């Protein structure tokens, strides 16, 4: 059974549902849990210094990511699970690749994440991190949808 459950999180309701499922499973099988939050810093790495301080903006994005990760960690700890946590940085990489690489490095044997279930034009425009993870992962991926987000 799964012993190392890897959970990418954000501040969405869908992510919270996936985190709850991961915790249920982890408690049931006594698995270790790693929570990660990916911040994409490349979008603010350009030199538009005349309008804003890119380094300051990147720092703010990291800080917001740390707050999201801390809130998720607190929820998991309330359930009696002591998770590992990490902020992952993307510099224009596909976020799915960053997630899969870290899961592999950690030795995760299951990835649990939320999916927003976008279709049609929205999927074409925004892509899907979950779809990218599914295509690249060498281990099982449990996707959790939020039925109220349709």
mmCIF file of C-alpha atoms in Angstrom:
data_model
loop_
_atom_site.group_PDB
_atom_site.id
_atom_site.type_symbol
_atom_site.label_atom_id
_atom_site.label_comp_id
_atom_site.label_asym_id
_atom_site.label_seq_id
_atom_site.Cartn_x
_atom_site.Cartn_y
_atom_site.Cartn_z
ATOM 1 C CA UNK A 1 0.000 0.000 0.000
ATOM 2 C CA UNK A 2 1.036 3.608 -0.376
ATOM 3 C CA UNK A 3 3.671 4.804 2.067
ATOM 4 C CA UNK A 4 4.632 8.237 0.677
ATOM 5 C CA UNK A 5 1.769 10.480 -0.422
ATOM 6 C CA UNK A 6 2.711 13.640 -2.308
ATOM 7 C CA UNK A 7 0.157 16.478 -2.315
ATOM 8 C CA UNK A 8 0.507 19.710 -4.310
ATOM 9 C CA UNK A 9 -1.699 22.371 -2.710
ATOM 10 C CA UNK A 10 -3.030 25.827 -3.440
ATOM 11 C CA UNK A 11 -5.680 27.947 -1.740
ATOM 12 C CA UNK A 12 -8.661 26.622 -3.705
ATOM 13 C CA UNK A 13 -11.627 24.658 -2.367
ATOM 14 C CA UNK A 14 -10.741 21.881 -4.814
ATOM 15 C CA UNK A 15 -7.249 21.613 -3.369
ATOM 16 C CA UNK A 16 -8.744 21.416 0.136
ATOM 17 C CA UNK A 17 -10.899 18.475 -0.964
ATOM 18 C CA UNK A 18 -7.851 16.690 -2.386
ATOM 19 C CA UNK A 19 -5.912 17.369 0.813
ATOM 20 C CA UNK A 20 -8.734 15.871 2.878
ATOM 21 C CA UNK A 21 -8.702 12.714 0.718
ATOM 22 C CA UNK A 22 -4.924 12.429 1.014
ATOM 23 C CA UNK A 23 -5.173 12.733 4.794
ATOM 24 C CA UNK A 24 -7.869 10.045 5.030
ATOM 25 C CA UNK A 25 -5.705 7.674 3.057
ATOM 26 C CA UNK A 26 -2.519 8.567 4.939
ATOM 27 C CA UNK A 27 -4.175 7.942 8.304
ATOM 28 C CA UNK A 28 -5.630 4.648 7.089
ATOM 29 C CA UNK A 29 -2.320 3.244 5.862
ATOM 30 C CA UNK A 30 0.123 5.163 8.094
ATOM 31 C CA UNK A 31 1.758 6.911 5.145
ATOM 32 C CA UNK A 32 4.099 9.883 5.197
ATOM 33 C CA UNK A 33 2.793 13.052 3.540
ATOM 34 C CA UNK A 34 4.627 15.792 1.667
ATOM 35 C CA UNK A 35 2.799 19.035 0.902
ATOM 36 C CA UNK A 36 4.169 21.339 -1.767
ATOM 37 C CA UNK A 37 3.097 24.662 -3.202
ATOM 38 C CA UNK A 38 4.528 25.848 -6.512
ATOM 39 C CA UNK A 39 5.188 29.534 -7.106
ATOM 40 C CA UNK A 40 5.829 30.637 -10.665
ATOM 41 C CA UNK A 41 8.361 33.454 -10.434
ATOM 42 C CA UNK A 42 9.229 33.736 -14.130
ATOM 43 C CA UNK A 43 6.131 35.726 -14.967
ATOM 44 C CA UNK A 44 7.499 38.538 -12.807
ATOM 45 C CA UNK A 45 11.191 38.189 -13.686
ATOM 46 C CA UNK A 46 11.220 40.669 -16.519
ATOM 47 C CA UNK A 47 12.882 44.016 -16.034
ATOM 48 C CA UNK A 48 9.882 46.334 -15.883
ATOM 49 C CA UNK A 49 11.598 48.253 -13.091
ATOM 50 C CA UNK A 50 10.124 51.540 -14.188
ATOM 51 C CA UNK A 51 6.685 50.220 -13.181
ATOM 52 C CA UNK A 52 7.402 47.891 -10.292
ATOM 53 C CA UNK A 53 10.156 46.140 -8.419
ATOM 54 C CA UNK A 54 10.181 42.573 -9.824
ATOM 55 C CA UNK A 55 12.298 41.219 -6.948
ATOM 56 C CA UNK A 56 9.889 42.676 -4.400
ATOM 57 C CA UNK A 57 6.923 41.200 -6.256
ATOM 58 C CA UNK A 58 8.599 37.780 -6.397
ATOM 59 C CA UNK A 59 9.232 37.996 -2.652
ATOM 60 C CA UNK A 60 5.556 38.771 -2.063
ATOM 61 C CA UNK A 61 4.520 35.799 -4.195
ATOM 62 C CA UNK A 62 6.818 33.487 -2.206
ATOM 63 C CA UNK A 63 5.446 34.841 1.067
ATOM 64 C CA UNK A 64 1.858 34.254 -0.085
ATOM 65 C CA UNK A 65 2.825 30.706 -1.091
ATOM 66 C CA UNK A 66 4.369 30.101 2.322
ATOM 67 C CA UNK A 67 1.109 31.237 3.948
ATOM 68 C CA UNK A 68 -0.925 28.828 1.795
ATOM 69 C CA UNK A 69 1.453 26.000 2.656
ATOM 70 C CA UNK A 70 1.388 26.832 6.379
ATOM 71 C CA UNK A 71 -2.435 26.819 6.441
ATOM 72 C CA UNK A 72 -2.497 23.409 4.745
ATOM 73 C CA UNK A 73 0.169 22.076 7.114
ATOM 74 C CA UNK A 74 -1.900 23.231 10.100
ATOM 75 C CA UNK A 75 -4.993 21.395 8.770
ATOM 76 C CA UNK A 76 -3.007 18.200 8.343
ATOM 77 C CA UNK A 77 -1.400 18.454 11.776
ATOM 78 C CA UNK A 78 -4.856 18.869 13.356
ATOM 79 C CA UNK A 79 -5.569 15.378 12.036
ATOM 80 C CA UNK A 80 -2.484 13.978 13.751
ATOM 81 C CA UNK A 81 -0.274 13.797 10.655
ATOM 82 C CA UNK A 82 3.128 15.502 10.649
ATOM 83 C CA UNK A 83 3.748 16.421 7.005
ATOM 84 C CA UNK A 84 6.900 17.497 5.255
ATOM 85 C CA UNK A 85 6.439 20.785 3.398
ATOM 86 C CA UNK A 86 8.214 22.644 0.622
ATOM 87 C CA UNK A 87 7.815 25.691 -1.570
ATOM 88 C CA UNK A 88 8.798 24.809 -5.118
ATOM 89 C CA UNK A 89 9.848 27.500 -7.553
ATOM 90 C CA UNK A 90 9.034 27.489 -11.229
ATOM 91 C CA UNK A 91 10.976 29.776 -13.553
ATOM 92 C CA UNK A 92 8.898 29.342 -16.655
ATOM 93 C CA UNK A 93 8.977 25.572 -16.358
ATOM 94 C CA UNK A 94 5.726 23.766 -16.703
ATOM 95 C CA UNK A 95 4.363 23.515 -13.191
ATOM 96 C CA UNK A 96 3.415 19.867 -13.765
ATOM 97 C CA UNK A 97 7.072 19.042 -14.478
ATOM 98 C CA UNK A 98 8.198 20.770 -11.281
ATOM 99 C CA UNK A 99 5.640 18.752 -9.291
ATOM 100 C CA UNK A 100 6.536 15.401 -10.851
ATOM 101 C CA UNK A 101 10.287 15.986 -10.478
ATOM 102 C CA UNK A 102 9.928 16.786 -6.775
ATOM 103 C CA UNK A 103 7.588 13.832 -6.194
ATOM 104 C CA UNK A 104 10.136 11.532 -7.839
ATOM 105 C CA UNK A 105 13.031 12.993 -5.830
ATOM 106 C CA UNK A 106 11.086 12.507 -2.612
ATOM 107 C CA UNK A 107 10.146 8.948 -3.542
ATOM 108 C CA UNK A 108 6.398 9.522 -3.588
ATOM 109 C CA UNK A 109 4.361 6.480 -4.495
ATOM 110 C CA UNK A 110 1.034 8.332 -4.890
ATOM 111 C CA UNK A 111 0.207 11.877 -5.982
ATOM 112 C CA UNK A 112 -3.075 13.348 -4.776
ATOM 113 C CA UNK A 113 -4.263 16.635 -6.215
ATOM 114 C CA UNK A 114 -7.329 18.602 -7.111
ATOM 115 C CA UNK A 115 -8.504 19.240 -10.629
ATOM 116 C CA UNK A 116 -10.761 22.068 -11.618
ATOM 117 C CA UNK A 117 -12.286 20.105 -14.481
ATOM 118 C CA UNK A 118 -11.948 22.873 -17.041
ATOM 119 C CA UNK A 119 -13.055 21.979 -20.524
ATOM 120 C CA UNK A 120 -13.290 23.507 -23.950
ATOM 121 C CA UNK A 121 -11.840 26.946 -24.514
ATOM 122 C CA UNK A 122 -10.840 27.496 -20.861
ATOM 123 C CA UNK A 123 -8.784 24.287 -20.927
ATOM 124 C CA UNK A 124 -7.183 25.322 -24.217
ATOM 125 C CA UNK A 125 -6.256 28.746 -22.832
ATOM 126 C CA UNK A 126 -5.188 27.763 -19.340
ATOM 127 C CA UNK A 127 -3.941 24.218 -19.804
ATOM 128 C CA UNK A 128 -4.163 21.776 -16.982
ATOM 129 C CA UNK A 129 -1.555 21.125 -14.342
ATOM 130 C CA UNK A 130 -3.403 17.946 -13.381
ATOM 131 C CA UNK A 131 -3.350 16.703 -16.971
ATOM 132 C CA UNK A 132 0.373 17.414 -17.180
ATOM 133 C CA UNK A 133 0.995 15.492 -13.970
ATOM 134 C CA UNK A 134 -1.050 12.549 -15.283
ATOM 135 C CA UNK A 135 0.997 12.444 -18.482
ATOM 136 C CA UNK A 136 4.372 12.617 -16.729
ATOM 137 C CA UNK A 137 3.951 10.732 -13.456
ATOM 138 C CA UNK A 138 5.448 7.280 -13.066
ATOM 139 C CA UNK A 139 3.259 6.564 -10.033
ATOM 140 C CA UNK A 140 -0.517 6.540 -9.543
ATOM 141 C CA UNK A 141 -2.276 9.905 -9.435
ATOM 142 C CA UNK A 142 -5.523 10.422 -7.537
ATOM 143 C CA UNK A 143 -7.426 13.415 -8.931
ATOM 144 C CA UNK A 144 -10.170 14.953 -6.823
ATOM 145 C CA UNK A 145 -12.828 17.154 -8.440
ATOM 146 C CA UNK A 146 -14.978 19.693 -6.690
ATOM 147 C CA UNK A 147 -18.541 19.009 -7.832
ATOM 148 C CA UNK A 148 -19.601 22.552 -6.910
ATOM 149 C CA UNK A 149 -17.010 24.244 -9.135
ATOM 150 C CA UNK A 150 -18.679 23.325 -12.455
#
